[in-house]
Amino acid sequence: MDRMATTDEKAALGYEQARDELIEVVRRLEAGGATLEDSLALWERGEELAKVCRHWLEGARARLDASLADDTKGSEPSEG
């Protein structure tokens, strides 16, 4: 997949949808029986799905960090 498709996919797939599809890709790879070409395609799909999940998790972490930073600023005693 090219860089543009990855960006579009990150916007289109939610975390849970990407995670569930990634789980299915892993199951299919672990089950074996796929041709080499199919296995490579599954692996590549899994890598893309992992990137989507990582994107969502990094965004969630940034939001939590920002919220915690705001809470810390609000709880500091004011000098005066």
GROMACS .gro file of N, CA, C and O in nm:
model
  320
    1MET      N    1   0.084  -0.118   0.000
    1MET     CA    2   0.000   0.000   0.000
    1MET      C    3   0.088   0.125   0.000
    1MET      O    4   0.191   0.128   0.065
    2ASP      N    5   0.047   0.226  -0.070
    2ASP     CA    6   0.128   0.346  -0.073
    2ASP      C    7   0.097   0.435   0.047
    2ASP      O    8   0.005   0.410   0.122
    3ARG      N    9   0.175   0.539   0.065
    3ARG     CA   10   0.162   0.627   0.181
    3ARG      C   11   0.024   0.692   0.187
    3ARG      O   12  -0.033   0.706   0.292
    4MET      N   13  -0.033   0.731   0.073
    4MET     CA   14  -0.164   0.796   0.071
    4MET      C   15  -0.272   0.700   0.118
    4MET      O   16  -0.359   0.738   0.196
    5ALA      N   17  -0.266   0.577   0.074
    5ALA     CA   18  -0.367   0.479   0.115
    5ALA      C   19  -0.359   0.457   0.266
    5ALA      O   20  -0.461   0.442   0.332
    6THR      N   21  -0.240   0.454   0.321
    6THR     CA   22  -0.224   0.436   0.464
    6THR      C   23  -0.288   0.551   0.540
    6THR      O   24  -0.357   0.531   0.638
    7THR      N   25  -0.266   0.673   0.496
    7THR     CA   26  -0.325   0.790   0.560
    7THR      C   27  -0.476   0.785   0.552
    7THR      O   28  -0.545   0.810   0.651
    8ASP      N   29  -0.530   0.751   0.436
    8ASP     CA   30  -0.675   0.740   0.420
    8ASP      C   31  -0.731   0.630   0.509
    8ASP      O   32  -0.836   0.644   0.569
    9GLU      N   33  -0.658   0.520   0.518
    9GLU     CA   34  -0.705   0.408   0.598
    9GLU      C   35  -0.706   0.443   0.746
    9GLU      O   36  -0.798   0.406   0.819
   10LYS      N   37  -0.607   0.517   0.792
   10LYS     CA   38  -0.604   0.558   0.932
   10LYS      C   39  -0.728   0.639   0.965
   10LYS      O   40  -0.783   0.629   1.074
   11ALA      N   41  -0.771   0.722   0.871
   11ALA     CA   42  -0.890   0.804   0.893
   11ALA      C   43  -1.017   0.721   0.884
   11ALA      O   44  -1.115   0.749   0.952
   12ALA      N   45  -1.016   0.617   0.801
   12ALA     CA   46  -1.138   0.540   0.775
   12ALA      C   47  -1.163   0.430   0.879
   12ALA      O   48  -1.277   0.405   0.914
   13LEU      N   49  -1.058   0.365   0.925
   13LEU     CA   50  -1.074   0.253   1.018
   13LEU      C   51  -1.066   0.302   1.162
   13LEU      O   52  -0.974   0.374   1.198
   14GLY      N   53  -1.160   0.259   1.242
   14GLY     CA   54  -1.151   0.286   1.385
   14GLY      C   55  -1.054   0.186   1.448
   14GLY      O   56  -1.017   0.085   1.387
   15TYR      N   57  -1.014   0.214   1.570
   15TYR     CA   58  -0.920   0.126   1.640
   15TYR      C   59  -0.974  -0.015   1.651
   15TYR      O   60  -0.905  -0.111   1.617
   16GLU      N   61  -1.096  -0.029   1.699
   16GLU     CA   62  -1.152  -0.162   1.721
   16GLU      C   63  -1.165  -0.241   1.591
   16GLU      O   64  -1.138  -0.361   1.588
   17GLN      N   65  -1.204  -0.173   1.484
   17GLN     CA   66  -1.217  -0.241   1.355
   17GLN      C   67  -1.081  -0.289   1.306
   17GLN      O   68  -1.067  -0.403   1.261
   18ALA      N   69  -0.979  -0.203   1.316
   18ALA     CA   70  -0.844  -0.242   1.273
   18ALA      C   71  -0.791  -0.355   1.360
   18ALA      O   72  -0.731  -0.450   1.309
   19ARG      N   73  -0.814  -0.346   1.491
   19ARG     CA   74  -0.766  -0.450   1.583
   19ARG      C   75  -0.831  -0.584   1.551
   19ARG      O   76  -0.764  -0.687   1.545
   20ASP      N   77  -0.963  -0.583   1.530
   20ASP     CA   78  -1.033  -0.708   1.501
   20ASP      C   79  -0.985  -0.770   1.371
   20ASP      O   80  -0.969  -0.892   1.362
   21GLU      N   81  -0.964  -0.686   1.270
   21GLU     CA   82  -0.915  -0.739   1.142
   21GLU      C   83  -0.773  -0.792   1.158
   21GLU      O   84  -0.737  -0.895   1.102
   22LEU      N   85  -0.692  -0.724   1.238
   22LEU     CA   86  -0.555  -0.770   1.263
   22LEU      C   87  -0.556  -0.906   1.333
   22LEU      O   88  -0.478  -0.995   1.298
   23ILE      N   89  -0.645  -0.924   1.427
   23ILE     CA   90  -0.657  -1.054   1.496
   23ILE      C   91  -0.690  -1.162   1.395
   23ILE      O   92  -0.632  -1.272   1.398
   24GLU      N   93  -0.781  -1.134   1.303
   24GLU     CA   94  -0.817  -1.232   1.201
   24GLU      C   95  -0.699  -1.263   1.108
   24GLU      O   96  -0.676  -1.378   1.071
   25VAL      N   97  -0.623  -1.162   1.071
   25VAL     CA   98  -0.504  -1.183   0.986
   25VAL      C   99  -0.405  -1.275   1.058
   25VAL      O  100  -0.353  -1.370   0.999
   26VAL      N  101  -0.382  -1.249   1.185
   26VAL     CA  102  -0.289  -1.333   1.262
   26VAL      C  103  -0.340  -1.476   1.270
   26VAL      O  104  -0.263  -1.571   1.252
   27ARG      N  105  -0.469  -1.494   1.294
   27ARG     CA  106  -0.527  -1.630   1.298
   27ARG      C  107  -0.503  -1.704   1.167
   27ARG      O  108  -0.466  -1.822   1.167
   28ARG      N  109  -0.525  -1.634   1.057
   28ARG     CA  110  -0.508  -1.698   0.926
   28ARG      C  111  -0.363  -1.734   0.902
   28ARG      O  112  -0.332  -1.841   0.848
   29LEU      N  113  -0.271  -1.646   0.942
   29LEU     CA  114  -0.129  -1.676   0.925
   29LEU      C  115  -0.087  -1.794   1.013
   29LEU      O  116  -0.013  -1.881   0.969
   30GLU      N  117  -0.135  -1.795   1.137
   30GLU     CA  118  -0.099  -1.903   1.229
   30GLU      C  119  -0.158  -2.037   1.188
   30GLU      O  120  -0.099  -2.141   1.214
   31ALA      N  121  -0.273  -2.034   1.122
   31ALA     CA  122  -0.337  -2.158   1.077
   31ALA      C  123  -0.257  -2.226   0.967
   31ALA      O  124  -0.264  -2.348   0.951
   32GLY      N  125  -0.181  -2.146   0.893
   32GLY     CA  126  -0.102  -2.204   0.784
   32GLY      C  127  -0.190  -2.243   0.666
   32GLY      O  128  -0.308  -2.213   0.661
   33GLY      N  129  -0.128  -2.308   0.570
   33GLY     CA  130  -0.203  -2.355   0.455
   33GLY      C  131  -0.215  -2.256   0.342
   33GLY      O  132  -0.260  -2.292   0.233
   34ALA      N  133  -0.178  -2.130   0.366
   34ALA     CA  134  -0.187  -2.030   0.259
   34ALA      C  135  -0.063  -2.041   0.170
   34ALA      O  136   0.043  -2.085   0.214
   35THR      N  137  -0.079  -2.000   0.047
   35THR     CA  138   0.037  -1.996  -0.043
   35THR      C  139   0.133  -1.889   0.006
   35THR      O  140   0.097  -1.803   0.088
   36LEU      N  141   0.254  -1.894  -0.045
   36LEU     CA  142   0.353  -1.794  -0.009
   36LEU      C  143   0.303  -1.655  -0.044
   36LEU      O  144   0.313  -1.562   0.037
   37GLU      N  145   0.246  -1.640  -0.161
   37GLU     CA  146   0.196  -1.509  -0.205
   37GLU      C  147   0.084  -1.460  -0.113
   37GLU      O  148   0.082  -1.344  -0.073
   38ASP      N  149  -0.008  -1.549  -0.077
   38ASP     CA  150  -0.117  -1.512   0.013
   38ASP      C  151  -0.064  -1.477   0.152
   38ASP      O  152  -0.111  -1.383   0.216
   39SER      N  153   0.033  -1.554   0.198
   39SER     CA  154   0.093  -1.526   0.329
   39SER      C  155   0.160  -1.390   0.331
   39SER      O  156   0.148  -1.315   0.429
   40LEU      N  157   0.232  -1.358   0.225
   40LEU     CA  158   0.296  -1.226   0.217
   40LEU      C  159   0.192  -1.114   0.215
   40LEU      O  160   0.210  -1.011   0.279
   41ALA      N  161   0.084  -1.135   0.141
   41ALA     CA  162  -0.022  -1.034   0.136
   41ALA      C  163  -0.086  -1.016   0.274
   41ALA      O  164  -0.113  -0.904   0.317
   42LEU      N  165  -0.108  -1.127   0.344
   42LEU     CA  166  -0.163  -1.119   0.479
   42LEU      C  167  -0.067  -1.046   0.573
   42LEU      O  168  -0.109  -0.963   0.654
   43TRP      N  169   0.061  -1.077   0.563
   43TRP     CA  170   0.162  -1.011   0.646
   43TRP      C  171   0.161  -0.860   0.622
   43TRP      O  172   0.161  -0.782   0.717
   44GLU      N  173   0.160  -0.821   0.495
   44GLU     CA  174   0.158  -0.678   0.462
   44GLU      C  175   0.033  -0.612   0.515
   44GLU      O  176   0.038  -0.500   0.567
   45ARG      N  177  -0.080  -0.679   0.502
   45ARG     CA  178  -0.205  -0.625   0.555
   45ARG      C  179  -0.196  -0.609   0.707
   45ARG      O  180  -0.238  -0.508   0.764
   46GLY      N  181  -0.139  -0.708   0.772
   46GLY     CA  182  -0.121  -0.701   0.916
   46GLY      C  183  -0.033  -0.584   0.958
   46GLY      O  184  -0.062  -0.516   1.057
   47GLU      N  185   0.072  -0.559   0.884
   47GLU     CA  186   0.160  -0.445   0.913
   47GLU      C  187   0.084  -0.314   0.902
   47GLU      O  188   0.098  -0.225   0.985
   48GLU      N  189   0.001  -0.301   0.798
   48GLU     CA  190  -0.077  -0.180   0.781
   48GLU      C  191  -0.179  -0.163   0.894
   48GLU      O  192  -0.198  -0.053   0.946
   49LEU      N  193  -0.244  -0.271   0.931
   49LEU     CA  194  -0.341  -0.265   1.039
   49LEU      C  195  -0.274  -0.230   1.172
   49LEU      O  196  -0.329  -0.153   1.252
   50ALA      N  197  -0.155  -0.283   1.194
   50ALA     CA  198  -0.080  -0.250   1.316
   50ALA      C  199  -0.047  -0.101   1.318
   50ALA      O  200  -0.053  -0.037   1.424
   51LYS      N  201  -0.015  -0.044   1.204
   51LYS     CA  202   0.013   0.101   1.197
   51LYS      C  203  -0.112   0.181   1.231
   51LYS      O  204  -0.103   0.283   1.300
   52VAL      N  205  -0.227   0.136   1.182
   52VAL     CA  206  -0.352   0.206   1.213
   52VAL      C  207  -0.377   0.201   1.364
   52VAL      O  208  -0.409   0.303   1.426
   53CYS      N  209  -0.360   0.084   1.423
   53CYS     CA  210  -0.381   0.070   1.568
   53CYS      C  211  -0.284   0.160   1.645
   53CYS      O  212  -0.323   0.229   1.739
   54ARG      N  213  -0.157   0.157   1.603
   54ARG     CA  214  -0.056   0.239   1.670
   54ARG      C  215  -0.092   0.388   1.660
   54ARG      O  216  -0.078   0.463   1.756
   55HIS      N  217  -0.142   0.431   1.544
   55HIS     CA  218  -0.183   0.570   1.524
   55HIS      C  219  -0.292   0.608   1.625
   55HIS      O  220  -0.285   0.714   1.688
   56TRP      N  221  -0.393   0.523   1.639
   56TRP     CA  222  -0.502   0.550   1.733
   56TRP      C  223  -0.451   0.553   1.877
   56TRP      O  224  -0.491   0.639   1.956
   57LEU      N  225  -0.365   0.458   1.911
   57LEU     CA  226  -0.315   0.452   2.048
   57LEU      C  227  -0.226   0.571   2.081
   57LEU      O  228  -0.232   0.625   2.193
   58GLU      N  229  -0.145   0.615   1.986
   58GLU     CA  230  -0.062   0.733   2.008
   58GLU      C  231  -0.149   0.857   2.026
   58GLU      O  232  -0.119   0.943   2.109
   59GLY      N  233  -0.257   0.867   1.950
   59GLY     CA  234  -0.349   0.979   1.965
   59GLY      C  235  -0.417   0.976   2.101
   59GLY      O  236  -0.432   1.081   2.167
   60ALA      N  237  -0.455   0.858   2.146
   60ALA     CA  238  -0.517   0.846   2.278
   60ALA      C  239  -0.418   0.885   2.387
   60ALA      O  240  -0.453   0.955   2.483
   61ARG      N  241  -0.293   0.842   2.373
   61ARG     CA  242  -0.190   0.875   2.471
   61ARG      C  243  -0.168   1.026   2.475
   61ARG      O  244  -0.155   1.085   2.584
   62ALA      N  245  -0.165   1.090   2.361
   62ALA     CA  246  -0.145   1.235   2.356
   62ALA      C  247  -0.260   1.307   2.426
   62ALA      O  248  -0.238   1.405   2.499
   63ARG      N  249  -0.383   1.259   2.404
   63ARG     CA  250  -0.498   1.321   2.470
   63ARG      C  251  -0.492   1.303   2.622
   63ARG      O  252  -0.522   1.395   2.698
   64LEU      N  253  -0.453   1.184   2.666
   64LEU     CA  254  -0.439   1.160   2.810
   64LEU      C  255  -0.330   1.248   2.870
   64LEU      O  256  -0.348   1.308   2.977
   65ASP      N  257  -0.215   1.255   2.802
   65ASP     CA  258  -0.105   1.338   2.851
   65ASP      C  259  -0.147   1.485   2.861
   65ASP      O  260  -0.116   1.553   2.959
   66ALA      N  261  -0.221   1.532   2.761
   66ALA     CA  262  -0.267   1.671   2.763
   66ALA      C  263  -0.365   1.694   2.877
   66ALA      O  264  -0.358   1.796   2.947
   67SER      N  265  -0.453   1.599   2.899
   67SER     CA  266  -0.549   1.611   3.008
   67SER      C  267  -0.479   1.611   3.143
   67SER      O  268  -0.511   1.690   3.231
   68LEU      N  269  -0.382   1.522   3.159
   68LEU     CA  270  -0.307   1.517   3.285
   68LEU      C  271  -0.227   1.644   3.306
   68LEU      O  272  -0.218   1.693   3.418
   69ALA      N  273  -0.171   1.698   3.201
   69ALA     CA  274  -0.096   1.824   3.211
   69ALA      C  275  -0.189   1.937   3.253
   69ALA      O  276  -0.152   2.021   3.336
   70ASP      N  277  -0.310   1.941   3.198
   70ASP     CA  278  -0.408   2.043   3.235
   70ASP      C  279  -0.448   2.029   3.382
   70ASP      O  280  -0.461   2.128   3.453
   71ASP      N  281  -0.468   1.905   3.426
   71ASP     CA  282  -0.504   1.881   3.566
   71ASP      C  283  -0.393   1.926   3.660
   71ASP      O  284  -0.420   1.983   3.765
   72THR      N  285  -0.269   1.901   3.622
   72THR     CA  286  -0.155   1.940   3.704
   72THR      C  287  -0.146   2.091   3.714
   72THR      O  288  -0.123   2.146   3.823
   73LYS      N  289  -0.167   2.160   3.605
   73LYS     CA  290  -0.162   2.307   3.606
   73LYS      C  291  -0.273   2.363   3.693
   73LYS      O  292  -0.254   2.460   3.764
   74GLY      N  293  -0.389   2.302   3.688
   74GLY     CA  294  -0.502   2.350   3.765
   74GLY      C  295  -0.489   2.325   3.914
   74GLY      O  296  -0.549   2.393   3.995
   75SER      N  297  -0.408   2.227   3.952
   75SER     CA  298  -0.396   2.194   4.095
   75SER      C  299  -0.275   2.258   4.161
   75SER      O  300  -0.257   2.247   4.281
   76GLU      N  301  -0.190   2.327   4.084
   76GLU     CA  302  -0.076   2.394   4.144
   76GLU      C  303  -0.123   2.517   4.220
   76GLU      O  304  -0.208   2.593   4.171
   77PRO      N  305  -0.069   2.537   4.339
   77PRO     CA  306  -0.109   2.657   4.413
   77PRO      C  307  -0.059   2.781   4.343
   77PRO      O  308   0.051   2.784   4.289
   78SER      N  309  -0.140   2.884   4.341
   78SER     CA  310  -0.099   3.008   4.277
   78SER      C  311  -0.016   3.091   4.373
   78SER      O  312  -0.039   3.090   4.495
   79GLU      N  313   0.082   3.156   4.318
   79GLU     CA  314   0.168   3.242   4.399
   79GLU      C  315   0.107   3.381   4.404
   79GLU      O  316   0.056   3.431   4.306
   80GLY      N  317   0.116   3.443   4.514
   80GLY     CA  318   0.061   3.575   4.511
   80GLY      C  319   0.057   3.644   4.637
   80GLY      O  320   0.046   3.655   4.742
   0.00000   0.00000   0.00000
